[in-house]
Amino acid sequence: MPAFTVHIKHGGKQQSLQLDPEQPPLVFKEAIYQATGVPVDRMKVMIKGALLKDENSWKGVNPKAGQTYMVIGTAGELPKPPSTPIQFMEDMTERELASVLTVPVGLQNLGNTCYLNSTVQALRAIPELQTALDPVSGTPTTAQHRLATALRETYKAMGKTTEGFPPLILLTNLRAVFPQFAEQSNAGHYAQQDAEECWSQMINAMKIPVPGLASQSESSPKSFVEQYMMGEMRTVLKSLEDPEEPESVSTDEMLKINCNISGTTNYMHSGIKESLDEVIEKHSERLARTAQYQKTSRISRLPSNLTVHMVRFYWRRDINKKAKIMRKVKFPFELDVLDLLTDELRAKLQPATRKLLAIEGERVERRRARRKLKNKNAQTSSSATGDTAASSSGVNTEPEAMAVDEPRPGDIEDEAPAREREKAAMDAVIDPEIRADTGAAVHALFELTAIVTHKGASADGGHYIGWVRKSALETLDESAPEGDKEEWYKFDDDKVSVVTREKISTLDGGGEDSTAYLLLYRQHGANPLTWSSELETKAQNWANGCKFEHGSTGENLAVGTGEFGPAAAVKLWTDEADQYDPNNPQPSHFTQVVWKSTTELGCAVTRCPAGTIYPEESNYHVCEYAPPGNVIGHFPENVQK
């Protein structure tokens, strides 16, 4: 078939090109590149809602003369020969190496500063914090503002080096805000400090200067700490000696949960329950004396980041020092806190909690089936390449004889549409009030993400180390180790190493070795997106313009003719998952769809007249997101492919 003329539309301009159906589509894309300057690797070509693939033929597309192809992508300069010689890794600077290597760096010990180093590394496991710190700019007006700015700059500097970074500016600002961390020993050296005090003080200091992530549904947004790290605890006091005394009910802010350790505490969960249900003594106005009261506390607002403090240090009067409780206390990698909630909050979170448990079971089964199929295909391929093949009589090798639980390629649901289906299922059972509370947990299941451990016998000495789940800092695929072999980073000041989950499980105490002291639990899985009517209106206004181009907020766009519906639009976006490279992350529709820090979504569709986008009528889909994703520098913690 001879070549014929077709039209391409890019950036509002239409051009005519020759298309030769005897040549593969990649040749046509190269011609588009020459005409528009859009590189082939960043180019998407659509015809009637379908994406033109780089196949060897035009099968399934059937190009015709006069057709119009929509070209999506940003034009760049035409290719030029390299102005500098190719640079090899051994010739790169520290900054250049850091940009291509994914191993996180440690922090130098500036003199008994392991308490700060371990805290900073553990806080790094909260992706929303990285996003919230970005707007902290301008001239710092308070010491707390300067501390938040120093933390942000420390994280940025850690991403530009492969050597341990000295957090001198952060340390200086910490001591300026909290002079206790500048205390010196009798020998004139800076004294060892308590990592829990450092953690709590830094979180408190960030309440004001670090803004919350914008929510379209909140007229007066809270700070980041109030959204994502602060809960509320409702406490009921009931007299055990005066039945006529009315109960006293109070609600207080909660930045951490204490796990009390007694002589019978073997598990973290039971230690937490002991701290929430205890008998105390206080003055009774009615009895005019000290009386015993039952103190019962339950969580009434659950943040998506939950800190557990193992209360291992206590004051020994005989030696006038803080001593350490060495007892072994097992902690879970997955934490269910339903029984720690008020009755009202439990009723709101229970449906989503049960749904997530079912979804997790399905995900495990899909991973198992894929691996089983992959192993089977590998065995089949290995047998096919041998010199001989053998069969055993009495064994039917026809497909009908396959075991009923044997996975087949067509039986395993693709992961991208499965995740979309799961999000929709979760969204349907989330309580509306919880959905509107930005940063609040929408269910009661948490996963262990980071730990600060203490090694030694007393709080005045010893050594702190940070441990962070590898998946919290970078994107892992399905081939990553699981179970006891799951990988974690160990941050021993500037020495960084990889350990397995099996090693993490040994940090439960029983001696002077590294023992879990602070544990950061994050809400299990990405938060389902909340529908925003305000974003929906914004998307509708953009769609009504019938201009296939992006605004300033990075909305997702899709257009197609005929019966091009929402499912087809979302599929176009999620199909880009195969093009995502964790080692060289680039913004795309797919990365915005799965962006972890995004909490709200609003979409709209309009029917555009013929001649506006396509020669014929077309359905134009627009989705707006808040906070918007695709933030350069934050792909590893937000795109969990």
XYZ file of C-alpha atoms in Angstrom:
641
model
C 0.000 0.000 0.000
C 1.484 3.373 -0.977
C 2.050 6.153 1.546
C -0.745 8.655 2.149
C -1.315 11.938 3.979
C -2.564 12.097 7.574
C -2.772 14.949 10.076
C -1.185 15.339 13.495
C -2.338 17.773 16.167
C 0.036 19.012 18.870
C -0.121 22.106 21.065
C -3.176 23.400 19.212
C -1.412 23.260 15.829
C -2.212 20.843 13.028
C 0.329 19.559 10.505
C 0.243 17.098 7.615
C 2.610 14.139 7.382
C 3.145 11.175 5.095
C 2.371 7.787 6.637
C 3.743 4.610 5.074
C 1.789 1.589 6.414
C 4.551 -0.696 5.151
C 6.867 0.799 7.779
C 6.459 0.153 11.538
C 4.746 2.816 13.709
C 8.123 3.743 15.193
C 9.141 5.209 11.818
C 5.999 7.373 11.824
C 6.784 8.529 15.366
C 10.249 9.536 14.231
C 8.632 11.682 11.524
C 6.429 13.270 14.204
C 9.554 14.019 16.224
C 11.112 15.786 13.261
C 7.956 17.885 12.845
C 7.159 18.699 16.491
C 10.379 18.216 18.458
C 8.641 15.827 20.881
C 11.114 12.994 21.649
C 9.822 9.524 20.797
C 10.409 8.232 24.329
C 8.219 11.033 25.756
C 5.612 10.917 22.990
C 2.111 9.485 23.105
C 0.126 9.240 19.866
C -3.623 8.677 20.094
C -6.142 7.827 17.407
C -9.829 7.550 18.332
C -9.004 7.042 22.006
C -6.453 4.278 21.418
C -2.745 4.587 22.138
C -0.390 3.904 19.232
C 2.120 1.278 20.385
C 5.685 0.786 19.109
C 4.810 -2.494 17.447
C 6.237 -3.956 14.242
C 3.010 -3.441 12.315
C -0.138 -1.325 12.165
C -2.368 -4.276 12.976
C -5.447 -3.193 14.928
C -5.079 0.481 13.979
C -5.845 0.412 10.228
C -4.571 3.894 9.344
C -6.435 5.750 6.633
C -5.757 8.851 4.593
C -7.038 12.045 6.175
C -7.103 10.711 9.747
C -6.045 13.030 12.586
C -3.630 11.778 15.253
C -3.364 13.507 18.643
C 0.242 13.920 19.833
C 0.891 14.321 23.576
C 4.276 15.306 24.965
C 6.553 18.251 25.615
C 8.743 19.383 22.763
C 12.442 19.615 23.424
C 15.504 20.555 21.506
C 16.421 18.504 18.482
C 19.042 15.858 19.254
C 22.625 17.064 19.362
C 25.876 15.189 19.746
C 27.128 15.126 23.364
C 29.067 18.280 24.212
C 31.138 16.398 26.796
C 32.588 12.890 26.778
C 30.543 10.048 28.260
C 31.069 10.017 32.033
C 31.605 6.745 33.849
C 30.587 6.160 37.485
C 34.169 6.082 38.711
C 34.654 9.571 37.267
C 31.529 11.089 38.857
C 31.463 13.526 41.768
C 29.599 12.737 45.005
C 26.605 14.791 43.890
C 26.499 13.091 40.470
C 26.756 9.653 42.056
C 23.941 10.443 44.500
C 21.642 11.297 41.594
C 22.032 7.832 40.042
C 22.363 5.676 43.160
C 19.366 4.881 45.381
C 21.122 3.780 48.582
C 20.266 6.348 51.294
C 23.109 7.959 53.199
C 23.790 8.150 56.905
C 24.516 11.074 59.224
C 27.835 11.807 60.854
C 28.013 11.666 64.642
C 28.988 15.146 65.830
C 29.645 14.063 69.411
C 26.965 11.979 71.142
C 24.393 12.950 68.492
C 23.192 9.443 67.634
C 19.876 10.330 69.328
C 19.313 13.011 66.648
C 20.638 10.951 63.730
C 18.354 7.996 64.453
C 15.344 10.296 64.891
C 15.950 12.086 61.576
C 16.287 8.787 59.705
C 13.063 7.394 61.199
C 11.100 10.566 60.392
C 12.353 10.273 56.824
C 10.052 7.252 56.449
C 7.001 9.569 56.439
C 6.538 10.623 52.776
C 3.945 13.278 53.607
C 6.499 15.047 55.809
C 8.850 15.477 52.849
C 6.009 17.063 50.860
C 4.904 19.292 53.753
C 8.434 20.593 54.378
C 8.781 21.914 50.805
C 6.620 25.063 51.343
C 8.560 26.007 54.506
C 10.387 28.930 52.935
C 10.981 32.644 53.215
C 12.864 34.306 56.036
C 12.448 32.207 59.207
C 10.824 34.394 61.859
C 10.985 31.998 64.800
C 13.419 29.436 66.150
C 10.883 26.689 65.382
C 10.686 27.921 61.777
C 14.470 27.796 61.496
C 14.480 24.253 62.890
C 11.911 23.084 60.302
C 13.887 24.772 57.518
C 17.087 23.097 58.726
C 15.375 19.689 58.703
C 14.188 20.231 55.130
C 17.645 21.306 53.966
C 19.210 18.325 55.741
C 16.974 15.909 53.851
C 17.790 17.656 50.565
C 21.527 17.539 51.257
C 21.294 13.833 52.097
C 20.011 13.248 48.576
C 23.047 14.899 47.005
C 25.885 12.897 48.525
C 26.999 9.312 48.969
C 29.004 10.019 52.121
C 27.673 10.499 55.639
C 26.263 14.008 55.949
C 27.115 16.230 58.970
C 23.791 17.685 60.282
C 25.523 20.637 61.919
C 22.949 23.315 61.038
C 20.082 21.099 62.185
C 21.873 20.321 65.449
C 22.619 24.004 66.060
C 18.974 24.955 65.567
C 17.770 22.071 67.746
C 19.968 23.292 70.603
C 18.780 26.869 70.062
C 15.128 25.846 70.412
C 15.729 23.270 73.173
C 18.825 24.162 75.258
C 18.633 20.830 77.085
C 20.322 19.216 74.057
C 23.335 21.495 74.579
C 24.081 20.114 78.046
C 27.671 19.060 78.610
C 29.242 16.424 80.808
C 31.761 17.119 83.561
C 34.493 16.360 81.039
C 33.299 19.207 78.823
C 31.788 17.018 76.105
C 28.205 17.198 74.895
C 26.136 14.745 76.921
C 24.134 11.836 75.549
C 20.431 12.669 75.203
C 17.164 10.741 75.116
C 15.952 9.955 71.568
C 12.327 9.962 72.724
C 12.713 13.514 74.044
C 14.360 14.548 70.770
C 11.543 12.943 68.756
C 8.787 14.560 70.828
C 10.408 18.005 70.878
C 11.002 18.024 67.127
C 7.403 16.984 66.418
C 6.092 19.682 68.770
C 8.362 22.285 67.174
C 6.947 21.506 63.716
C 3.326 22.117 64.724
C 3.318 25.765 63.652
C 5.919 26.251 60.874
C 5.107 23.129 58.807
C 1.761 23.654 57.035
C -0.739 20.891 56.511
C -1.316 19.342 53.132
C -4.059 21.311 51.403
C -7.529 19.830 51.553
C -10.318 21.117 49.355
C -12.892 20.147 51.994
C -11.377 22.005 54.956
C -11.914 25.734 55.344
C -9.215 26.081 58.028
C -6.562 23.435 57.351
C -4.556 22.072 60.260
C -0.784 21.890 60.451
C 0.987 18.810 59.123
C 1.585 17.448 62.629
C -2.083 17.908 63.545
C -3.144 16.130 60.360
C -0.785 13.168 60.103
C 0.870 12.606 63.498
C -1.461 13.868 66.202
C -4.417 11.931 67.513
C -6.848 12.503 70.336
C -7.245 10.441 73.492
C -10.496 10.377 75.453
C -9.999 9.594 79.143
C -12.681 8.583 81.645
C -11.989 8.778 85.400
C -14.290 6.752 87.659
C -13.975 6.738 91.443
C -13.464 3.282 92.929
C -14.360 4.492 96.425
C -17.331 6.801 95.827
C -20.003 5.292 93.531
C -21.994 8.537 93.663
C -19.215 10.664 92.184
C -19.908 11.476 88.508
C -17.431 10.229 85.925
C -14.930 12.764 84.612
C -14.385 12.785 80.829
C -11.577 14.673 79.076
C -10.008 14.690 75.611
C -6.313 15.430 75.115
C -3.879 15.631 72.217
C -1.877 12.464 71.555
C 1.503 12.425 69.788
C 2.488 8.935 70.907
C 1.175 5.867 72.704
C 3.096 4.551 75.686
C 3.783 0.862 76.169
C 4.308 0.319 79.886
C 6.630 -2.570 80.724
C 5.930 -4.463 83.936
C 7.227 -7.762 85.231
C 4.550 -9.621 83.268
C 4.622 -7.692 79.974
C 5.626 -9.968 77.102
C 3.919 -8.273 74.148
C 3.722 -4.645 73.068
C -0.046 -4.730 72.628
C -0.644 -5.846 76.209
C 1.767 -3.167 77.449
C -0.236 -0.520 75.586
C -3.476 -1.817 77.103
C -1.904 -1.580 80.562
C -1.053 2.078 79.943
C -4.626 2.795 78.799
C -6.332 0.967 81.683
C -4.781 1.778 85.054
C -5.671 2.614 88.633
C -4.398 5.975 89.878
C -4.638 7.987 93.071
C -5.817 11.588 93.191
C -7.564 13.993 95.513
C -11.335 13.562 95.797
C -13.313 16.734 96.478
C -16.300 14.761 97.755
C -14.267 12.560 100.116
C -11.803 15.356 100.993
C -8.900 12.913 100.748
C -6.808 10.946 98.297
C -8.807 8.190 96.633
C -8.336 5.555 93.951
C -9.742 6.034 90.468
C -10.043 3.787 87.444
C -8.499 5.631 84.493
C -9.655 4.341 81.099
C -8.269 5.925 77.930
C -9.210 5.235 74.320
C -8.202 6.847 71.015
C -10.920 9.111 69.598
C -8.903 10.385 66.601
C -6.402 8.047 64.942
C -3.587 9.610 62.858
C -2.185 7.791 59.838
C 1.268 7.787 61.498
C 1.278 6.230 64.955
C 4.282 6.427 67.302
C 4.679 3.827 70.054
C 7.049 4.602 72.939
C 8.456 1.616 74.799
C 8.801 3.030 78.325
C 12.150 1.385 79.078
C 13.737 4.088 81.248
C 12.747 4.917 84.810
C 14.315 6.924 87.632
C 16.190 4.930 90.260
C 16.371 6.916 93.465
C 19.145 4.795 94.950
C 21.595 5.764 92.200
C 19.916 9.016 91.061
C 19.954 7.893 87.444
C 17.648 6.653 84.748
C 17.861 2.871 84.553
C 16.809 0.677 81.662
C 14.206 -2.090 81.722
C 15.855 -4.958 79.842
C 12.778 -7.198 79.616
C 12.052 -8.754 76.226
C 8.809 -7.379 74.745
C 7.729 -8.675 71.336
C 6.387 -6.106 68.882
C 4.274 -6.846 65.767
C 5.103 -5.925 62.182
C 1.364 -5.481 61.546
C -0.669 -3.737 64.244
C -4.464 -3.813 64.592
C -5.633 -1.068 66.975
C -9.415 -1.570 66.815
C -9.546 -2.495 70.506
C -7.671 0.710 71.438
C -10.374 2.969 69.983
C -13.480 4.541 71.458
C -16.708 2.741 70.607
C -17.694 5.550 68.235
C -14.423 5.507 66.285
C -14.313 1.710 66.201
C -17.742 1.603 64.572
C -16.553 4.022 61.879
C -13.289 2.208 61.076
C -14.366 -1.420 61.360
C -15.963 -1.800 57.875
C -12.876 -0.446 56.088
C -10.599 -2.544 58.310
C -12.410 -5.746 57.394
C -12.428 -4.819 53.706
C -8.675 -4.167 53.728
C -8.007 -7.544 55.347
C -9.935 -9.207 52.511
C -8.064 -7.155 49.895
C -4.696 -8.086 51.406
C -5.648 -11.745 51.171
C -6.457 -11.323 47.483
C -3.131 -9.545 46.835
C -1.180 -12.337 48.490
C -3.017 -14.866 46.329
C -2.271 -12.910 43.139
C 1.424 -12.693 43.995
C 1.486 -16.417 44.749
C -0.225 -17.243 41.456
C 2.118 -15.041 39.413
C 5.206 -16.563 40.959
C 3.877 -20.064 40.490
C 3.117 -19.357 36.844
C 6.526 -17.732 36.352
C 8.295 -20.756 37.838
C 6.229 -23.116 35.710
C 7.043 -21.166 32.536
C 10.723 -21.217 33.444
C 10.623 -24.981 33.915
C 8.793 -25.422 30.598
C 11.343 -23.249 28.828
C 14.176 -25.224 30.396
C 12.676 -28.540 29.271
C 12.098 -27.261 25.746
C 15.757 -26.377 25.299
C 17.003 -29.853 26.263
C 18.140 -32.461 23.779
C 15.483 -34.972 24.782
C 12.035 -34.984 26.301
C 10.387 -37.715 28.301
C 6.789 -38.460 29.226
C 5.344 -40.828 31.746
C 2.538 -43.190 30.780
C -0.715 -42.674 32.599
C -0.189 -38.895 32.898
C -2.446 -36.791 30.681
C -0.499 -33.735 29.577
C -3.477 -32.107 27.895
C -4.731 -28.806 29.423
C -7.877 -30.524 30.737
C -5.732 -32.526 33.135
C -4.238 -29.420 34.756
C -4.831 -29.195 38.499
C -7.773 -27.009 39.447
C -5.553 -24.657 41.475
C -2.897 -24.382 38.764
C -2.732 -20.721 37.637
C -3.159 -19.957 33.959
C -2.166 -16.650 32.304
C -5.748 -15.601 31.653
C -6.879 -16.428 35.194
C -4.654 -13.854 36.930
C -6.057 -10.338 37.016
C -3.683 -7.583 35.911
C -2.442 -5.635 38.926
C -3.276 -2.110 37.703
C -7.035 -2.700 37.182
C -7.097 -4.838 40.330
C -5.743 -1.931 42.377
C -8.316 0.421 40.841
C -11.072 -2.036 41.740
C -9.723 -2.323 45.277
C -9.604 1.457 45.697
C -13.229 1.698 44.624
C -14.203 -1.068 47.057
C -12.369 0.631 49.932
C -13.808 4.027 49.079
C -17.324 2.610 49.294
C -16.934 1.566 52.951
C -15.008 4.539 54.369
C -16.951 6.680 56.812
C -17.673 10.163 55.315
C -16.535 12.030 58.444
C -13.242 10.130 58.522
C -12.808 10.715 54.796
C -13.083 14.482 55.319
C -10.413 14.497 58.050
C -7.123 14.896 56.151
C -4.342 12.777 57.630
C -6.620 10.626 59.787
C -6.446 6.854 59.469
C -9.398 5.445 57.530
C -8.961 1.961 59.002
C -7.268 0.405 62.024
C -4.474 -1.601 60.376
C -0.886 -0.349 60.616
C 2.487 -1.652 59.448
C 5.822 -1.145 61.167
C 7.894 1.305 59.107
C 10.741 2.583 61.298
C 12.377 1.920 64.666
C 14.777 3.783 66.938
C 16.705 1.375 69.153
C 18.871 1.923 72.231
C 21.967 -0.104 73.038
C 23.316 0.034 76.584
C 22.217 -0.059 80.215
C 21.189 3.551 80.922
C 19.687 6.590 79.214
C 22.753 8.682 80.023
C 24.933 6.468 77.855
C 24.623 3.829 75.201
C 23.968 4.259 71.514
C 20.893 4.912 69.330
C 20.390 3.394 65.852
C 17.671 4.002 63.273
C 16.046 1.201 61.257
C 13.761 1.920 58.281
C 11.773 -0.427 56.080
C 13.307 -0.367 52.604
C 9.913 0.012 50.922
C 9.382 3.285 52.845
C 12.306 4.942 51.060
C 12.208 3.443 47.579
C 9.961 1.643 45.108
C 10.091 -2.154 45.202
C 8.655 -4.589 42.677
C 7.047 -7.988 43.227
C 10.412 -9.742 43.029
C 11.559 -8.044 46.254
C 12.115 -10.393 49.226
C 9.141 -10.917 51.541
C 8.493 -12.354 54.982
C 11.598 -12.854 57.135
C 13.786 -11.926 54.143
C 12.134 -8.523 53.662
C 14.859 -5.872 53.634
C 15.379 -2.949 56.017
C 18.018 -0.230 56.211
C 20.126 0.029 59.354
C 21.335 3.598 59.999
C 24.181 3.415 62.514
C 25.166 7.089 62.234
C 27.081 7.306 58.924
C 27.291 3.518 58.496
C 24.362 2.247 56.400
C 23.710 -1.446 55.805
C 20.872 -3.710 54.703
C 19.362 -6.246 57.115
C 16.425 -8.616 56.885
C 13.138 -8.571 58.746
C 14.455 -11.557 60.670
C 17.082 -9.258 62.208
C 14.444 -6.621 63.029
C 12.467 -9.203 65.000
C 15.459 -9.633 67.348
C 15.281 -6.003 68.524
C 12.750 -6.900 71.232
C 15.103 -6.654 74.207
C 16.333 -9.099 76.784
C 19.800 -7.587 77.231
C 21.966 -4.544 76.625
C 22.038 -4.989 72.848
C 19.946 -2.793 70.522
C 16.375 -2.752 71.818
C 13.292 -1.168 70.254
C 12.577 2.157 71.967
C 10.466 4.129 69.479
C 8.372 2.425 66.798
C 6.720 4.235 63.904
C 3.636 2.528 62.502
C 2.048 3.805 59.303
C -1.461 3.144 58.087
C -1.311 -0.052 56.062
C -1.481 0.666 52.330
C -2.084 3.931 50.487
C -5.033 6.025 51.585
C -8.008 5.763 49.238
C -8.718 8.998 47.403
C -11.549 11.182 48.639
C -13.962 12.666 46.105
C -13.954 16.471 46.115
C -16.875 18.398 44.630
C -14.631 21.460 44.440
C -12.080 19.586 42.328
C -14.925 18.148 40.253
C -16.098 21.682 39.430
C -12.555 22.685 38.539
C -12.201 19.649 36.270
C -15.553 20.358 34.617
C -14.599 23.958 33.891
C -11.362 22.795 32.279
C -13.073 20.076 30.252
C -15.728 22.475 28.980
C -12.987 24.464 27.238
C -12.371 21.469 24.916
C -8.658 22.249 24.706
C -6.425 19.221 24.977
C -3.669 20.875 27.008
C -2.566 20.966 30.644
C -3.066 23.797 33.103
C -0.773 24.732 35.978
C -1.955 22.006 38.376
C -0.986 18.933 36.341
C -4.387 17.375 35.785
C -4.769 14.019 34.023
C -6.374 14.250 30.567
C -7.789 11.667 28.167
C -9.897 12.019 25.013
C -11.453 9.579 22.590
C -14.197 9.232 20.035
C -17.210 6.941 20.071
C -18.077 5.330 23.412
C -14.859 6.442 25.123
C -15.799 6.208 28.819
C -14.090 6.682 32.212
C -12.798 3.097 32.359
C -11.043 3.527 29.015
C -9.541 6.829 30.168
C -8.181 5.348 33.395
C -6.813 2.359 31.478
C -4.858 4.709 29.208
C -3.265 6.259 32.296
C -2.512 3.020 34.150
C -1.123 1.386 30.995
C 1.825 3.762 31.394
C 2.937 1.708 34.416
C 5.136 -0.423 32.160
C 7.069 2.693 31.147
C 7.874 3.756 34.727
C 11.539 3.323 35.656
C 12.208 3.652 39.430
C 15.864 4.379 38.688
C 14.924 7.312 36.441
C 11.417 8.392 37.532
C 9.550 10.707 35.179
C 6.140 12.379 35.641
C 3.267 10.608 33.908
C -0.471 10.018 34.151
C 0.264 6.710 35.908
C 2.450 8.287 38.605
C -0.291 10.811 39.423
C -2.937 8.058 39.630
C -0.927 6.165 42.281
C 0.753 9.159 43.999
C 0.631 8.223 47.686
C 0.454 11.723 49.170
C -2.543 12.715 47.049
C -5.703 12.569 49.160
C -8.473 14.098 47.023
C -9.797 13.623 43.508
C -12.377 15.279 41.289
C -13.163 14.302 37.685
C -15.461 15.420 34.890
C -16.251 14.642 31.256
C -17.702 16.680 28.434
C -18.702 15.976 24.834
C -16.523 18.160 22.617
C -17.889 19.226 19.205
C -16.308 18.020 15.993
C -13.277 20.058 15.018
C -12.262 21.124 18.527
C -10.007 18.213 19.484
C -10.775 15.570 16.852
C -12.406 16.032 13.437
C -15.380 14.149 14.897
C -17.107 14.511 18.280
C -15.122 13.232 21.245
C -15.423 12.550 24.980
C -12.944 14.640 26.980
C -12.068 13.353 30.500
C -10.286 15.518 33.098
C -9.211 14.584 36.656
C -7.835 17.075 39.200
C -5.853 15.993 42.285
C -4.995 17.524 45.678
C -2.330 17.766 46.807
C -1.048 17.357 43.252
C 1.577 14.688 42.690
C 4.518 14.296 40.309
C 6.727 16.399 42.604
C 10.335 16.128 41.483
C 12.472 14.483 44.154
C 9.596 12.628 45.840
C 8.910 9.728 43.468
C 10.489 6.888 45.526
C 8.211 7.359 48.546
C 5.048 8.089 46.531
C 5.098 5.662 43.590
C 4.913 2.131 44.979
C 4.828 0.153 41.763
